[in-house]
Coordinates of C-alpha atoms in Angstrom, one line a residue:
Chain E
D1 CA 0.0 -0.2 0.1
T2 CA 1.1 3.6 -0.9
A3 CA 2.1 5.5 2.2
V4 CA 1.6 8.8 0.9
S5 CA -1.1 9.0 -2.1
Q6 CA -2.1 12.1 -4.1
T7 CA -4.7 12.4 -6.8
P8 CA -4.6 13.1 -9.8
K9 CA -0.7 12.3 -10.7
Y10 CA -1.5 14.8 -14.1
L11 CA -3.9 17.6 -14.1
V12 CA -4.3 20.2 -17.3
T13 CA -6.8 22.9 -17.2
Q14 CA -7.3 26.4 -18.4
M15 CA -6.7 29.5 -16.9
G16 CA -9.1 30.9 -14.6
N17 CA -10.2 27.6 -13.5
D18 CA -10.6 26.0 -10.0
K19 CA -9.1 22.6 -8.9
S20 CA -8.4 20.2 -6.1
I21 CA -5.6 17.9 -5.6
K22 CA -6.3 15.3 -2.3
C23 CA -3.2 13.7 -0.3
E24 CA -3.9 11.0 2.0
Q25 CA -1.7 9.1 4.4
N26 CA -1.8 5.6 5.9
L27 CA 1.1 6.1 8.2
G28 CA -0.5 7.7 11.2
H29 CA 1.4 10.7 11.2
D30 CA 0.4 13.4 12.6
T31 CA 1.5 16.2 10.4
M32 CA 1.0 17.0 6.9
Y33 CA 2.7 19.3 4.3
W34 CA 2.2 20.7 1.0
Y35 CA 5.7 21.8 -1.4
K36 CA 5.8 23.3 -4.6
Q37 CA 8.2 22.2 -7.1
D38 CA 8.7 25.0 -9.8
S39 CA 10.4 23.9 -13.3
K40 CA 13.6 24.4 -12.0
K41 CA 13.0 21.8 -9.8
F42 CA 13.3 24.0 -7.0
L43 CA 11.0 23.2 -3.8
K44 CA 9.6 25.4 -1.2
I45 CA 7.3 24.6 1.6
M46 CA 3.6 25.7 1.2
F47 CA 1.8 24.8 4.0
S48 CA 1.7 22.4 7.2
Y49 CA -0.9 20.9 9.3
N50 CA -0.5 19.5 12.8
N51 CA -3.2 17.4 13.7
K52 CA -5.7 19.4 11.2
E53 CA -4.4 22.3 12.9
L54 CA -2.3 24.8 10.5
I55 CA 1.0 25.7 11.7
I56 CA 3.0 26.7 8.4
N57 CA 1.6 28.9 6.1
E58 CA 4.3 30.5 3.8
T59 CA 3.8 33.4 1.8
V60 CA 1.5 32.0 -0.6
P61 CA -1.6 33.5 -2.8
N62 CA -5.1 33.7 -0.9
R63 CA -6.0 31.4 -4.3
F64 CA -4.3 28.7 -2.3
S65 CA -6.5 26.8 0.8
P66 CA -5.4 24.0 2.2
K67 CA -8.4 21.7 3.8
S68 CA -7.6 19.0 6.5
P69 CA -10.8 17.1 7.4
D70 CA -8.9 14.5 9.6
K71 CA -5.4 14.1 10.1
A72 CA -5.1 11.3 7.6
H73 CA -5.9 13.8 4.8
L74 CA -5.0 17.4 3.6
N75 CA -6.3 18.5 0.2
L76 CA -5.0 21.5 -1.6
H77 CA -7.8 23.5 -3.5
I78 CA -6.9 26.6 -5.9
N79 CA -8.8 29.1 -7.1
S80 CA -8.5 30.9 -10.4
L81 CA -5.6 29.3 -11.9
E82 CA -2.3 31.1 -13.3
L83 CA -0.1 30.4 -15.7
G84 CA 2.5 30.5 -13.3
D85 CA 1.1 28.2 -11.2
S86 CA 2.2 25.4 -13.5
A87 CA 4.3 23.2 -11.2
V88 CA 4.3 19.9 -9.5
Y89 CA 3.1 19.3 -6.1
F90 CA 4.0 17.3 -3.4
C91 CA 2.6 16.2 -0.7
A92 CA 4.5 15.0 2.7
S93 CA 3.7 13.6 6.1
S94 CA 5.9 13.3 9.3
R95 CA 6.5 12.0 12.7
G96 CA 9.6 13.5 14.0
N97 CA 11.6 15.0 11.7
I98 CA 11.6 12.4 8.7
Q99 CA 8.9 13.6 5.7
Y100 CA 7.7 11.3 3.7
F101 CA 6.9 12.2 0.2
G102 CA 3.6 11.5 -2.3
A103 CA 4.5 11.1 -6.3
G104 CA 3.2 14.5 -6.8
T105 CA 0.6 16.2 -9.0
R106 CA 1.8 18.0 -12.2
L107 CA -0.2 20.7 -12.8
S108 CA -0.2 22.6 -16.2
V109 CA -2.3 25.6 -16.4
L110 CA -2.8 26.4 -20.2
Chain J
A1 CA 17.0 32.3 8.7
Q2 CA 18.2 28.4 7.1
S3 CA 19.3 28.1 3.5
V4 CA 20.9 25.3 1.6
T5 CA 23.6 25.9 -1.1
Q6 CA 24.2 22.7 -3.3
L7 CA 27.6 23.1 -5.2
G8 CA 26.9 22.1 -9.0
S9 CA 23.4 22.0 -10.4
H10 CA 24.6 19.1 -12.6
V11 CA 27.4 16.3 -12.2
S12 CA 28.2 13.8 -14.4
V13 CA 30.5 10.5 -13.2
S14 CA 30.9 7.2 -14.8
E15 CA 30.1 3.9 -13.4
G16 CA 32.4 2.8 -11.0
A17 CA 33.7 6.0 -10.2
L18 CA 33.3 8.3 -7.0
V19 CA 30.5 10.1 -6.4
L20 CA 30.5 13.7 -4.4
L21 CA 27.6 15.8 -4.4
R22 CA 28.0 18.8 -2.4
C23 CA 25.8 20.9 0.1
N24 CA 26.3 23.9 2.6
Y25 CA 24.3 25.1 5.0
S26 CA 23.5 28.1 6.9
S27 CA 21.8 28.0 10.2
S28 CA 21.6 29.9 13.3
V29 CA 20.6 26.9 15.5
P30 CA 22.2 23.2 15.4
P31 CA 21.1 22.0 12.2
Y32 CA 19.7 18.8 11.1
L33 CA 20.5 17.8 7.8
F34 CA 18.9 15.6 5.3
W35 CA 19.6 14.2 1.7
Y36 CA 16.6 13.3 -0.3
V37 CA 16.8 11.3 -3.7
Q38 CA 14.1 12.0 -6.7
Y39 CA 14.2 9.4 -9.3
P40 CA 12.1 10.8 -12.4
N41 CA 8.4 11.3 -12.0
Q42 CA 8.6 10.0 -8.1
G43 CA 8.3 11.4 -5.0
L44 CA 11.0 12.0 -3.0
Q45 CA 12.7 9.5 -1.0
L46 CA 14.9 9.7 2.5
L47 CA 18.9 8.8 1.6
L48 CA 19.5 9.8 5.1
K49 CA 19.7 12.2 7.9
Y50 CA 22.2 14.0 10.4
T51 CA 20.7 14.7 13.6
S52 CA 24.3 15.1 15.6
A53 CA 24.2 11.3 17.1
A54 CA 27.6 10.8 14.7
T55 CA 29.3 13.0 12.1
L56 CA 29.2 10.6 9.5
V57 CA 26.0 8.9 8.4
K58 CA 25.6 5.9 6.5
G59 CA 22.2 5.9 4.4
I60 CA 20.5 3.7 1.8
N61 CA 21.9 2.3 -1.4
G62 CA 25.7 2.7 0.0
F63 CA 25.6 6.8 0.2
E64 CA 27.2 8.5 3.3
A65 CA 27.7 12.2 4.3
E66 CA 29.6 13.5 6.6
F67 CA 28.8 17.0 8.8
K68 CA 31.4 19.2 8.8
K69 CA 30.8 22.0 11.3
S70 CA 33.2 24.3 10.7
E71 CA 33.0 24.2 6.9
T72 CA 29.3 24.3 7.2
S73 CA 29.2 21.4 5.0
F74 CA 27.2 17.9 4.4
H75 CA 28.8 16.8 1.4
L76 CA 27.2 13.3 -0.1
T77 CA 29.6 10.5 -1.4
K78 CA 29.5 6.9 -2.6
P79 CA 32.4 5.0 -3.5
S80 CA 30.9 3.6 -6.6
A81 CA 28.4 5.2 -9.1
H82 CA 25.8 2.6 -10.6
M83 CA 23.3 3.3 -13.3
S84 CA 20.6 3.3 -10.8
D85 CA 22.0 6.1 -9.2
A86 CA 21.2 8.8 -11.8
A87 CA 18.7 10.9 -10.1
E88 CA 18.1 14.4 -8.8
Y89 CA 19.8 14.9 -5.4
F90 CA 18.3 17.3 -2.8
C91 CA 20.1 18.9 0.6
A92 CA 17.8 20.1 2.8
V93 CA 17.8 21.5 6.5
S94 CA 15.3 21.6 9.3
E95 CA 15.5 23.8 12.4
N96 CA 14.4 21.2 14.9
N97 CA 13.9 17.4 15.7
Q98 CA 10.2 17.7 15.6
G99 CA 8.8 18.4 12.2
G100 CA 8.4 21.3 10.9
K101 CA 9.3 22.8 7.3
L102 CA 12.2 21.2 4.9
I103 CA 14.5 24.1 3.5
F104 CA 15.8 22.3 0.2
G105 CA 18.9 23.2 -2.1
Q106 CA 18.6 23.8 -5.8
G107 CA 19.4 20.2 -6.5
T108 CA 21.9 18.2 -7.9
E109 CA 21.2 16.4 -10.9
L110 CA 23.4 13.0 -11.2
S111 CA 24.3 11.6 -14.3
V112 CA 25.9 8.2 -14.4
K113 CA 27.7 6.8 -17.7
P114 CA 28.3 3.3 -19.0

C-alpha cells in the first residue's frame, strides 16, 4: 500500500479554473505538508498542518487554500488558476523530522 | 534564517567512479540535515539524515555523508557509482527535531555514464 498518495497524478486545466488536489497518508502521522516544485526543480514549502491545525503558511497567494478534514488527509484547493501555478505539487507527512513524500501532482495551466 | 546551497546543478560521473555531491548550509541553531533523492517522475525518498548523533552518517544504497561544522558542509558521497544512481539529489535543512518545514537546496542532477 502506498504510504502517501496524491490524486490526480496529472492535471491539465485552463487559466481561471478552480481545481483540487487530494492527499492521503496511511502512516498514522500527525503532520502533513504541501510543497511546490517549480520548473527548475526548486522545492518550497507552502503549508503544514498538525492534527488538522494549520501551523505553517508560507507566502502563498490567497487563491491557495488547504483543507484537512482529518489528520490523514490534506487537500489543496486552488482558485482562479494562473499560468505561474504550473508546477509539481508534493504532499508529505511526518512524525518527528523525517518526511515521507507522495509521488506528486503535475499541474499544467494552459 | 536557514538556507542550503548545493554546488553544481549537474554532476556527471562514470559507472564505478566516486560520487561527490556538495552541500553547504547556513543555520543559526544546530541544524538537522537531510539528503533526499528524486527519481524521474517520482516523489522524494530519504537517503540519510544527520541529527547530531554521529558526524558520519550512512544511508541507503551505499551513500554516506559527513557533517563538518567548521566548514558548514554536509557533502554526499558514494565510493562507486551505479547506473541506477542517476537521479536528482536534494540537500535539506530543518531547524528542529519535531517536524517543521524543510528548506531545500537547488538540487543536483547526477548522470552516470556507462
